[in-house]
Coordinates of C-alpha atoms in Angstrom, one line a residue:
Chain Y
X1 CA 255.4 136.1 212.1
X2 CA 253.5 136.4 215.4
X3 CA 253.8 134.3 218.5
X4 CA 251.2 131.7 217.7
X5 CA 252.6 131.1 214.2
X6 CA 256.1 130.6 215.6
X7 CA 254.9 128.0 218.0
X8 CA 252.8 126.4 215.3
X9 CA 255.9 126.2 213.1
X10 CA 257.7 124.4 215.9
X11 CA 255.1 122.0 217.0
X12 CA 252.5 121.8 214.2
X13 CA 249.1 123.6 214.1
X14 CA 247.3 120.9 216.1
X15 CA 249.7 121.4 219.0
X16 CA 248.9 125.0 219.7
X17 CA 245.7 126.6 221.0
X18 CA 245.3 130.3 220.6
X19 CA 242.9 133.2 221.3
X20 CA 240.4 131.8 218.7
X21 CA 239.8 128.8 220.9
X22 CA 238.3 128.6 224.4
X23 CA 241.2 128.7 226.8
X24 CA 239.1 129.4 229.9
X25 CA 239.9 125.9 231.2
X26 CA 243.5 127.0 231.6
X27 CA 242.7 130.2 233.4
X28 CA 241.6 128.9 236.7
X29 CA 241.7 125.9 239.1
X30 CA 239.4 124.6 241.8
X31 CA 240.5 127.3 244.2
X32 CA 239.5 130.9 245.1
X33 CA 242.4 132.1 243.1
X34 CA 241.4 134.8 240.5
X35 CA 241.5 133.5 236.9
X36 CA 244.4 134.6 234.7
X37 CA 244.1 134.2 231.0
X38 CA 246.9 132.5 228.9
X39 CA 247.8 133.8 225.5
X40 CA 248.5 130.4 224.1
X41 CA 248.5 126.7 225.2
X42 CA 251.1 124.5 223.6
X43 CA 251.2 120.7 223.5
X44 CA 254.8 119.4 223.1
X45 CA 255.1 115.7 222.4
X46 CA 258.7 115.1 223.2
X47 CA 261.7 116.4 225.3
X48 CA 263.1 117.9 222.1
X49 CA 259.9 119.8 221.5
X50 CA 260.0 121.1 225.1
X51 CA 263.5 122.3 224.5
X52 CA 262.4 124.1 221.4
X53 CA 259.4 125.6 223.2
X54 CA 261.6 126.9 226.0
X55 CA 264.2 128.4 223.7
X56 CA 261.5 130.2 221.7
X57 CA 259.8 131.5 224.8
X58 CA 263.0 132.9 226.1
X59 CA 263.6 134.6 222.8
X60 CA 260.1 136.0 222.7
X61 CA 260.2 136.9 226.4
X62 CA 257.0 135.1 227.2
X63 CA 256.5 133.0 230.3
X64 CA 255.9 129.3 230.3
X65 CA 253.8 127.4 232.9
X66 CA 253.8 123.7 232.8
X67 CA 250.6 121.8 233.5
X68 CA 249.0 118.4 233.1
X69 CA 245.5 118.1 234.5
X70 CA 245.4 121.5 236.1
X71 CA 243.9 120.1 239.3
X72 CA 246.5 121.7 241.5
X73 CA 244.7 123.5 244.2
X74 CA 247.0 126.4 244.8
X75 CA 247.0 128.5 241.6
X76 CA 250.4 127.0 240.6
X77 CA 249.1 125.8 237.2
X78 CA 247.4 129.1 236.4
X79 CA 249.8 131.1 234.2
X80 CA 250.6 134.7 234.6
X81 CA 248.2 136.9 232.6
X82 CA 249.1 136.5 228.9
X83 CA 251.6 133.7 229.5
X84 CA 251.9 130.4 227.6
X85 CA 250.8 127.2 229.2
X86 CA 252.8 124.1 228.4
X87 CA 250.3 121.3 228.5
X88 CA 252.3 118.1 229.0
X89 CA 249.4 115.7 228.8
X90 CA 250.5 114.4 225.3
X91 CA 253.8 113.3 226.9
X92 CA 252.2 110.3 228.5
X93 CA 254.4 107.3 227.7
X94 CA 255.3 104.7 230.3
X95 CA 258.7 104.2 228.8
X96 CA 259.8 101.3 230.9
X97 CA 259.0 99.3 234.1
X98 CA 262.0 97.7 235.7
X99 CA 260.4 95.0 237.8
X100 CA 263.6 93.8 239.5
X101 CA 264.8 97.4 240.4
X102 CA 261.2 98.4 241.2
X103 CA 260.7 101.6 239.3
X104 CA 258.7 102.9 236.3
X105 CA 260.3 105.4 233.9
X106 CA 257.5 107.8 232.9
X107 CA 256.7 111.0 231.1
X108 CA 255.0 113.9 232.9
X109 CA 251.6 113.2 231.4
X110 CA 251.3 109.7 232.9
X111 CA 248.4 109.6 235.3
X112 CA 247.8 107.4 238.4
X113 CA 245.1 105.4 236.7
X114 CA 247.2 104.9 233.7
X115 CA 250.2 103.4 235.5
X116 CA 247.9 101.3 237.8
X117 CA 246.2 99.8 234.7
X118 CA 249.6 99.2 233.1
X119 CA 250.9 97.3 236.1
X120 CA 247.7 95.3 236.3
X121 CA 247.7 94.4 232.6
X122 CA 251.3 93.3 232.7
X123 CA 250.7 91.5 236.0
X124 CA 253.6 93.2 237.6
X125 CA 253.4 92.6 241.4
X126 CA 254.4 96.2 242.3
X127 CA 252.3 99.0 243.7
X128 CA 252.4 102.7 244.4
X129 CA 250.7 105.1 246.8
X130 CA 247.9 107.2 245.6
X131 CA 247.0 110.8 246.6
X132 CA 243.4 111.8 247.2
X133 CA 243.5 113.7 243.9
X134 CA 241.4 112.4 241.0
X135 CA 242.7 109.4 239.0
X136 CA 243.5 111.4 235.9
X137 CA 246.2 113.6 237.6
X138 CA 249.9 113.5 237.0
X139 CA 252.3 111.3 239.0
X140 CA 255.3 113.5 238.1
X141 CA 253.5 116.7 239.2
X142 CA 252.7 115.2 242.5
X143 CA 256.3 114.0 243.1
X144 CA 257.8 117.3 242.0
X145 CA 255.5 119.2 244.4
X146 CA 256.4 116.7 247.1
X147 CA 252.8 115.7 247.7
X148 CA 251.7 112.5 249.5
X149 CA 250.0 109.3 248.9
X150 CA 248.5 106.4 250.8
X151 CA 251.8 104.7 251.3
X152 CA 253.6 107.9 252.5
X153 CA 253.4 106.8 256.1
X154 CA 255.6 103.9 255.2
X155 CA 257.8 105.3 252.4
X156 CA 257.7 109.1 252.8
X157 CA 256.4 112.0 250.8
X158 CA 256.3 111.6 247.0
X159 CA 259.6 113.4 246.3
X160 CA 261.3 110.5 248.2
X161 CA 260.0 108.2 245.5
X162 CA 261.9 109.9 242.6
X163 CA 264.7 107.8 241.2
X164 CA 266.0 110.4 238.8
X165 CA 264.9 113.1 236.4
X166 CA 265.4 114.3 232.9
X167 CA 264.8 118.1 232.8
X168 CA 264.8 120.9 230.3
X169 CA 266.5 123.9 231.9
X170 CA 265.3 127.4 231.2
X171 CA 268.0 127.8 228.6
X172 CA 266.8 124.7 226.8
X173 CA 269.6 122.4 227.9
X174 CA 268.6 118.8 228.7
X175 CA 270.1 117.4 231.9
X176 CA 269.7 114.2 233.9
X177 CA 269.9 114.1 237.7
X178 CA 270.1 111.3 240.2
X179 CA 271.4 107.8 239.3
X180 CA 270.8 108.3 235.5
X181 CA 273.5 111.0 235.5
X182 CA 276.0 108.1 235.5
X183 CA 274.1 104.8 235.3
X184 CA 271.8 103.3 232.7
X185 CA 269.3 102.4 235.4
X186 CA 267.3 105.1 237.2
X187 CA 267.4 103.5 240.6
X188 CA 267.9 106.4 243.1
X189 CA 268.3 110.1 243.7
X190 CA 271.8 109.5 245.1
X191 CA 274.6 108.8 245.6
X192 CA 275.8 111.8 243.6
X193 CA 275.1 115.3 244.9
X194 CA 271.3 115.6 244.9
X195 CA 270.6 118.0 242.0
X196 CA 267.1 116.4 241.8
X197 CA 266.3 118.6 244.8
X198 CA 266.8 121.6 242.5
X199 CA 263.5 120.6 240.8
X200 CA 261.5 119.4 243.8
X201 CA 259.3 122.0 245.4
X202 CA 260.5 124.7 243.0
X203 CA 257.1 124.5 241.2
X204 CA 258.6 124.6 237.7
X205 CA 260.8 127.6 238.2
X206 CA 264.0 125.8 237.6
X207 CA 263.1 123.4 234.7
X208 CA 260.4 121.4 233.0
X209 CA 260.7 117.7 233.8
X210 CA 260.4 115.4 230.8
X211 CA 261.1 112.0 232.3
X212 CA 261.1 110.7 235.8
X213 CA 261.8 107.4 237.5
X214 CA 259.0 106.6 239.9
X215 CA 259.9 104.1 242.6
X216 CA 257.4 101.3 243.1
X217 CA 257.0 98.9 246.0
X218 CA 256.2 95.2 246.5
X219 CA 252.4 94.5 246.4
X220 CA 251.7 92.0 249.2
X221 CA 249.0 89.6 248.0
X222 CA 246.9 89.7 251.2
X223 CA 245.4 93.1 252.1
X224 CA 242.8 94.6 254.3
X225 CA 241.4 98.1 254.5
X226 CA 239.6 98.9 257.7
X227 CA 237.7 101.9 259.1
X228 CA 237.4 102.7 262.7
X229 CA 234.9 105.3 264.0
X230 CA 236.4 107.3 266.8
X231 CA 234.5 109.6 269.1
X232 CA 237.5 111.9 269.9
X233 CA 239.9 113.3 267.3
X234 CA 242.7 113.4 269.8
X235 CA 242.3 109.6 270.3
X236 CA 242.6 109.3 266.5
X237 CA 245.8 111.4 266.5
X238 CA 247.3 109.2 269.3
X239 CA 246.3 106.1 267.4
X240 CA 248.0 107.4 264.3
X241 CA 251.3 108.1 266.2
X242 CA 251.2 104.7 268.0
X243 CA 250.3 102.6 264.9
X244 CA 252.9 104.3 262.8
X245 CA 255.6 103.3 265.3
X246 CA 254.3 99.7 265.5
X247 CA 254.9 99.4 261.8
X248 CA 252.0 96.9 261.3
X249 CA 250.1 99.1 258.9
X250 CA 250.8 100.3 255.4
X251 CA 248.7 103.4 256.0
X252 CA 246.9 105.0 258.9
X253 CA 245.0 108.1 258.1
X254 CA 242.1 110.1 259.4
X255 CA 239.1 112.0 258.1
X256 CA 237.0 114.3 260.3
X257 CA 233.3 113.8 260.7
X258 CA 232.2 116.2 258.0
X259 CA 233.5 113.9 255.3
X260 CA 231.2 111.1 256.3
X261 CA 228.3 113.5 255.9
X262 CA 229.5 114.9 252.6
X263 CA 229.6 111.3 251.3
X264 CA 225.8 111.4 251.9
X265 CA 225.5 114.6 249.9
X266 CA 225.3 117.0 252.8
X267 CA 227.5 119.6 251.2
X268 CA 227.9 121.8 254.2
X269 CA 227.5 119.9 257.5
X270 CA 226.9 122.6 260.0
X271 CA 226.9 120.8 263.3
X272 CA 228.3 117.7 264.9
X273 CA 225.9 115.7 267.1
X274 CA 228.0 115.4 270.3
X275 CA 227.2 111.7 270.3
X276 CA 228.5 111.0 266.9
X277 CA 232.0 109.9 265.8
X278 CA 234.4 112.8 265.3
X279 CA 237.0 111.0 263.3
X280 CA 237.2 108.1 260.9
X281 CA 240.4 106.3 261.0
X282 CA 241.3 104.3 258.0
X283 CA 244.0 101.6 258.0
X284 CA 245.6 99.5 255.3
X285 CA 247.3 96.3 256.4
X286 CA 248.9 93.7 254.2
X287 CA 250.9 90.5 254.4
X288 CA 252.9 88.1 252.2
X289 CA 250.7 85.4 253.7
X290 CA 247.3 85.2 255.4
X291 CA 249.1 84.3 258.6
X292 CA 251.2 87.5 258.4
X293 CA 248.1 89.6 257.8
X294 CA 246.2 87.8 260.7
X295 CA 249.1 88.5 263.1
X296 CA 249.1 92.2 262.1
X297 CA 245.3 92.3 262.7
X298 CA 245.8 90.6 266.1
X299 CA 248.3 93.2 267.1
X300 CA 245.9 95.9 266.0
X301 CA 243.1 94.4 268.0
X302 CA 245.2 94.3 271.1
X303 CA 246.2 97.9 270.6
X304 CA 242.6 99.1 270.1
X305 CA 241.7 97.3 273.4
X306 CA 244.4 99.2 275.2
X307 CA 243.2 102.5 273.6
X308 CA 239.7 101.8 274.8
X309 CA 241.0 100.9 278.3
X310 CA 242.7 104.3 278.3
X311 CA 239.3 105.9 278.0
X312 CA 239.1 106.6 274.2
X313 CA 235.7 105.7 272.8
X314 CA 235.6 103.9 269.4
X315 CA 233.5 101.5 267.4
X316 CA 234.6 98.1 266.4
X317 CA 236.8 98.1 263.2
X318 CA 234.8 97.7 260.0
X319 CA 236.2 96.1 256.9
X320 CA 235.7 98.3 253.9
X321 CA 233.8 95.4 252.2
X322 CA 231.3 95.5 255.1
X323 CA 230.8 99.3 254.7
X324 CA 230.3 98.9 251.0
X325 CA 227.7 96.3 251.6
X326 CA 226.0 98.6 254.0
X327 CA 226.2 101.5 251.5
X328 CA 227.7 101.4 248.1
X329 CA 228.8 105.0 248.5
X330 CA 231.7 103.7 250.7
X331 CA 233.1 102.1 247.5
X332 CA 234.7 105.5 247.0
X333 CA 237.2 104.5 249.7
X334 CA 237.7 100.9 248.6
X335 CA 240.0 101.4 245.7
X336 CA 242.5 104.1 245.0
X337 CA 243.0 106.3 243.0
X338 CA 239.5 107.6 243.5
X339 CA 237.4 110.6 242.5
X340 CA 235.7 112.1 245.6
X341 CA 232.8 113.9 243.9
X342 CA 231.8 115.5 247.1
X343 CA 235.0 117.5 247.0
X344 CA 235.3 118.3 243.4
X345 CA 231.9 118.0 241.7
X346 CA 229.6 119.7 244.1
X347 CA 227.4 122.6 243.3
X348 CA 229.5 125.8 243.5
X349 CA 232.6 123.8 242.4
X350 CA 235.1 125.4 244.7
X351 CA 237.8 123.4 246.6
X352 CA 240.6 124.9 248.5
X353 CA 242.8 123.7 251.3
X354 CA 245.7 124.5 253.5
X355 CA 247.9 121.4 253.5
X356 CA 250.8 121.3 255.8
X357 CA 253.6 119.0 256.9
X358 CA 254.5 119.3 260.6
X359 CA 255.3 117.7 263.9
X360 CA 252.9 114.9 265.0
X361 CA 253.6 116.0 268.6
X362 CA 251.5 119.0 267.9
X363 CA 248.6 117.5 266.0
X364 CA 246.2 118.1 268.8
X365 CA 247.1 121.8 269.1
X366 CA 246.8 122.4 265.4
X367 CA 243.6 120.4 265.2
X368 CA 242.1 122.6 267.9
X369 CA 243.2 125.8 266.3
X370 CA 242.2 124.8 262.8
X371 CA 238.7 123.5 263.8
X372 CA 238.1 126.7 265.8
X373 CA 239.0 128.9 262.8
X374 CA 236.9 127.0 260.3
X375 CA 233.9 127.0 262.6
X376 CA 234.3 130.7 263.3
X377 CA 234.0 131.3 259.6
X378 CA 230.9 129.0 259.3
X379 CA 232.8 126.3 257.4
X380 CA 232.5 122.6 258.2
X381 CA 235.8 121.6 259.9
X382 CA 237.0 119.1 257.3
X383 CA 240.4 117.7 258.1
X384 CA 242.5 114.9 256.5
X385 CA 245.6 113.8 258.3
X386 CA 248.2 111.1 258.2
X387 CA 251.5 110.2 259.7
X388 CA 254.4 110.5 257.2
X389 CA 257.6 108.5 256.9
X390 CA 257.0 106.4 260.0
X391 CA 255.6 109.4 262.0
X392 CA 258.8 111.5 261.7
X393 CA 256.2 114.1 260.6
X394 CA 252.6 114.2 259.6
X395 CA 250.2 115.9 257.3
X396 CA 247.3 118.1 258.4
X397 CA 245.1 119.3 255.6
X398 CA 242.1 121.5 256.3
X399 CA 239.7 121.4 253.3
X400 CA 237.0 123.9 252.3
X401 CA 234.4 123.4 249.6
X402 CA 232.6 126.5 248.5
X403 CA 230.8 128.4 245.8
X404 CA 233.3 129.7 243.4
X405 CA 230.8 132.1 241.8
X406 CA 230.4 134.0 245.0
X407 CA 232.9 136.7 245.7
X408 CA 232.0 136.7 249.3
X409 CA 232.7 133.0 249.7
X410 CA 236.0 133.2 247.8
X411 CA 237.1 136.0 250.1
X412 CA 236.0 134.1 253.2
X413 CA 237.9 131.0 252.1
X414 CA 241.1 133.1 251.5
X415 CA 240.7 134.8 254.9
X416 CA 240.1 131.5 256.7
X417 CA 243.0 129.8 254.9
X418 CA 245.3 132.7 255.9
X419 CA 244.4 132.3 259.5
X420 CA 245.0 128.5 259.3
X421 CA 248.4 129.1 257.7
X422 CA 249.4 131.4 260.5
X423 CA 248.1 129.1 263.2
X424 CA 250.0 126.2 261.7
X425 CA 253.2 128.2 261.3
X426 CA 253.0 129.2 265.0
X427 CA 253.1 125.5 265.7
X428 CA 255.8 124.6 263.2
X429 CA 253.6 123.3 260.4
X430 CA 254.8 124.2 256.9
X431 CA 252.5 124.5 253.9
X432 CA 253.3 122.1 251.1
X433 CA 252.7 122.7 247.4
X434 CA 252.9 126.3 248.7
X435 CA 250.6 128.5 246.7
X436 CA 252.0 131.9 245.6
X437 CA 249.7 133.8 247.9
X438 CA 251.0 131.8 250.9
X439 CA 254.6 132.5 249.9
X440 CA 253.8 136.2 249.9
X441 CA 252.2 135.9 253.3
X442 CA 254.9 133.9 255.0
X443 CA 258.1 135.1 253.3
X444 CA 259.0 137.4 256.2
X445 CA 259.0 134.3 258.4
X446 CA 261.5 132.4 256.2
X447 CA 265.1 132.3 257.2
X448 CA 266.8 135.3 255.4
X449 CA 269.7 133.1 254.3
X450 CA 267.3 130.6 252.8
X451 CA 265.5 133.4 250.9
X452 CA 268.8 134.8 249.6
X453 CA 269.9 131.3 248.4
X454 CA 266.6 130.7 246.7
X455 CA 267.0 134.0 244.8
X456 CA 270.5 133.1 243.8
X457 CA 269.3 129.8 242.4
X458 CA 266.5 131.6 240.4
X459 CA 268.9 134.2 239.1
X460 CA 271.5 131.6 238.1
X461 CA 269.2 129.2 236.5
X462 CA 266.5 131.4 234.9
X463 CA 267.7 135.1 234.8
X464 CA 265.0 135.9 232.3
X465 CA 262.2 134.5 234.5
X466 CA 260.8 132.4 231.7
X467 CA 259.5 129.5 233.7
X468 CA 256.6 129.8 236.1
X469 CA 257.6 133.3 237.2
X470 CA 254.4 133.6 239.4
X471 CA 255.6 130.8 241.6
X472 CA 257.8 131.4 244.7
X473 CA 257.3 135.2 244.6
X474 CA 260.1 136.1 246.9
X475 CA 260.9 139.5 245.4
X476 CA 257.5 141.2 245.1
Chain J
X1 CA 241.9 94.4 247.3
X2 CA 242.4 90.8 248.2
X3 CA 239.8 89.6 250.8
X4 CA 240.9 87.4 253.7
X5 CA 237.7 85.5 253.9
X6 CA 239.0 82.8 256.3
X7 CA 239.5 85.4 259.1
X8 CA 237.2 85.5 262.0
X9 CA 237.8 89.1 262.7
X10 CA 235.4 91.9 261.8
X11 CA 234.4 90.8 258.3
X12 CA 232.6 87.4 258.9
X13 CA 229.7 88.7 260.9
X14 CA 228.3 90.6 258.0
X15 CA 229.4 88.6 255.1
X16 CA 227.2 87.4 252.3
X17 CA 224.6 90.2 252.0
X18 CA 223.9 92.1 248.9
X19 CA 223.1 95.7 248.3
X20 CA 220.3 96.3 245.8
X21 CA 221.3 99.6 244.2
X22 CA 222.0 103.2 244.6
X23 CA 219.7 106.2 244.5
X24 CA 221.3 109.6 244.1
X25 CA 220.2 112.1 246.7
X26 CA 218.9 115.5 245.7
X27 CA 221.0 118.1 247.4
X28 CA 219.4 121.1 248.9
X29 CA 222.0 123.8 249.3
X30 CA 219.9 126.0 251.6
X31 CA 219.8 123.1 254.1
X32 CA 216.1 122.6 253.7
X33 CA 214.8 119.1 253.9
X34 CA 216.7 116.6 251.7
X35 CA 214.3 114.5 249.6
X36 CA 214.7 112.0 246.8
X37 CA 212.4 111.4 243.9
X38 CA 211.7 107.7 243.9
X39 CA 208.9 105.5 242.7
X40 CA 208.1 104.7 246.3
X41 CA 207.5 106.7 249.4
X42 CA 209.5 109.9 249.9
X43 CA 212.3 109.8 252.4
X44 CA 212.8 113.3 253.9
X45 CA 215.7 114.2 256.1
X46 CA 214.8 117.2 258.3
X47 CA 217.6 119.8 258.5
X48 CA 220.3 117.7 256.7
X49 CA 223.1 120.1 257.6
X50 CA 222.6 119.2 261.3
X51 CA 221.6 115.6 260.9
X52 CA 223.8 113.0 262.6
X53 CA 225.5 110.1 260.8
X54 CA 222.9 107.6 262.0
X55 CA 220.1 109.6 260.4
X56 CA 221.9 109.9 257.1
X57 CA 222.8 106.2 257.0
X58 CA 219.3 105.1 257.9
X59 CA 217.7 107.6 255.4
X60 CA 220.0 106.2 252.7
X61 CA 219.1 102.6 253.5
X62 CA 215.4 103.4 253.4
X63 CA 215.8 105.3 250.1
X64 CA 217.5 102.4 248.4
X65 CA 215.2 99.8 250.0
X66 CA 212.0 101.6 249.1
X67 CA 212.7 101.1 245.4
X68 CA 211.6 97.6 246.0
X69 CA 207.8 97.1 245.6
X70 CA 207.8 94.5 248.3
X71 CA 209.3 97.0 250.8
X72 CA 206.9 99.7 249.6
X73 CA 204.1 97.4 250.6
X74 CA 205.6 96.8 254.0
X75 CA 206.1 100.5 254.4
X76 CA 202.4 101.2 253.8
X77 CA 201.6 98.9 256.7
X78 CA 203.8 100.8 259.1
X79 CA 202.3 104.2 258.8
X80 CA 201.3 106.1 260.9
X81 CA 204.0 105.3 263.4
X82 CA 206.8 107.0 265.2
X83 CA 209.9 105.0 266.0
X84 CA 213.0 106.2 267.9
X85 CA 216.3 104.7 267.0
X86 CA 219.4 105.2 269.2
X87 CA 222.9 104.0 268.2
X88 CA 225.9 104.7 270.4
X89 CA 224.3 107.8 271.7
X90 CA 223.1 109.2 268.4
X91 CA 219.3 109.4 268.3
X92 CA 216.9 109.9 265.4
X93 CA 213.1 109.7 265.1
X94 CA 211.5 108.0 262.2
X95 CA 208.1 109.4 261.4
X96 CA 206.2 107.0 259.1
X97 CA 203.4 108.8 257.3
X98 CA 201.5 107.6 254.3
X99 CA 204.0 107.9 251.4
X100 CA 206.5 109.8 253.5
X101 CA 209.2 108.8 255.9
X102 CA 210.4 111.8 257.9
X103 CA 213.9 111.4 259.6
X104 CA 214.5 113.9 262.4
X105 CA 217.4 114.3 264.7
X106 CA 216.7 113.6 268.4
X107 CA 214.0 111.6 270.1
X108 CA 210.3 112.4 269.8
X109 CA 208.6 112.6 273.1
X110 CA 205.8 110.4 271.9
X111 CA 206.7 107.2 270.1
X112 CA 205.3 103.8 269.5
X113 CA 208.6 101.9 269.6
X114 CA 212.1 102.7 270.6
X115 CA 215.2 100.6 269.8
X116 CA 218.6 101.2 271.2
X117 CA 222.0 99.5 270.7
X118 CA 225.6 100.1 269.7
X119 CA 226.3 101.3 266.1
X120 CA 227.9 97.9 265.6
X121 CA 224.7 96.0 266.6
X122 CA 222.4 98.1 264.5
X123 CA 224.7 97.9 261.5
X124 CA 224.7 94.1 261.9
X125 CA 220.9 94.1 261.9
X126 CA 220.9 96.1 258.7
X127 CA 223.2 93.6 257.1
X128 CA 220.9 90.8 258.0
X129 CA 222.2 89.8 261.4
X130 CA 219.8 88.2 264.0
X131 CA 217.6 90.4 266.2
X132 CA 216.6 88.1 268.9
X133 CA 220.1 87.1 270.0
X134 CA 221.4 90.6 270.7
X135 CA 218.0 91.4 272.3
X136 CA 218.3 88.5 274.7
X137 CA 222.0 89.4 275.4
X138 CA 221.0 92.9 276.2
X139 CA 222.9 94.5 273.4
X140 CA 219.7 95.6 271.8
X141 CA 217.1 97.3 274.1
X142 CA 213.6 98.0 273.1
X143 CA 210.6 99.9 274.4
X144 CA 207.0 100.1 273.2
X145 CA 205.6 97.8 270.5
X146 CA 207.9 94.9 269.6
X147 CA 205.6 94.0 266.8
X148 CA 206.2 97.3 265.1
X149 CA 210.0 96.8 265.4
X150 CA 209.7 93.4 263.8
X151 CA 207.7 95.1 261.0
X152 CA 210.5 97.7 260.7
X153 CA 213.3 95.3 260.5
X154 CA 212.9 94.2 256.8
X155 CA 212.9 97.8 255.8
X156 CA 216.2 98.4 257.6
X157 CA 218.0 95.6 255.9
X158 CA 220.1 96.3 252.8

């Protein structure tokens, strides 16, 4: 019996795609990463089936790469050539929402739009933060890769929102980490030793998560989203730091001037008019009452007056509703999750970025370096940034859209991204969702003890290198 | 998102105006002029890769507005005319020709009218705010034909 028949015997014929079908959608992602073709794609429907798949793969000595929507922009979800993709999109049950303890117990295929709709339908007054990724992407994947969302300034990066995991290990064993290792409720990663961390940021090398508790937060009934056009990005960085400390906003983020133009279908804005705003600051404020919201807005107004008095030029704040009235295109920023077509559906179809977490004290320096690199390569300097966890750190994400069909453009993007990674590392900024090519590039800069420990973990947990062996390539 | 309608802050000034519809822009990857196929006049952005935000916002407002036959009629009465618009330092020239509106970055040397104000003030105008009050208060400055600017105003409104 060949490989495909063995998987079909395990899961059923309709849960396995083989060479007779078009698997090209699994061979690449948005980025400049070269395509790699899977041998098979399997669709388990339960934790038990994932266990069986893992045991069979180990026996057959084939690699497994978990995936949901495949939108990851670092090549993580592209399998090694000839590997098996474990498409978890059929495992999309919202198993439970514990309103009092504020978490949802979900499977890996659950998407942002799905959970949002579920909470709305059930009239559960809880909310979550959303990444800028499309609405049909996986919550679990974002948490396990320690991504971010629009409540990350207040509540931290997404791995902080995990309340516990159920994981299939590379030998097929099923384990629970966090509170559910001992409690019937999945309320926190602690207080036991934090084995959840063994599956966060490891990019699937240590196990395939089959359930996760996702922490939710109170949804204040009064909310306002505001945009402020600023003429100096350093003023925007200062505002982000200050406002994060004031704790009056749920979110403070910034987009560079190019995004405003991309929204108007200018795919590659080449030049900034010196008199036009350089950064768009977006803020979310909320309150349990109108009075609370008004007070927060009053504090914000006072702050912006002081910022102007210090010489920073900015326009009056605009409510998102006003912008949408002016131009319906701005509705893309009115409700999250959102699909930003100008990033993912443009001619050429390529999207790549260097996303980093790092010290907010050095935003200005990294902004200068990143902008200079992008402009030197003829790329629009597109930057998205945000304070994280009360400004203990921040995210700086330099984004490039490009023509995937052009070898020249793909090489240019990779070269540019490499330079940005280096510039960021020199300033202490660490790439998150670290793509394998970045790991190869930076591994000599990692602490040797850290590298040795990572290798010991991989060796102990997955000596046969069954799970996502292309990720965290520390040995090559 | 819950609106806080009672608040006097930034929302109230522009409340209550409706946007008529969306026209998708045709993208020109080689950065040639950006045009849109509409039933009305063609709106053409010169060198879109270098156009400022003001020009892109205005072009989009015209594109959507010029779907309206009434506005098409008003447009036909404007041409030929050159109007310079400046908002918070950004400057664009609107060249009204029969069936074509040409949006160019920067100020033409020769124009029939020029209007200047903050981005806030011009956005308020687009959303139906008054023209005379800001003009009297000096927040809106004009040169050249005032009559032409009054003819332009309905086309600028969303």
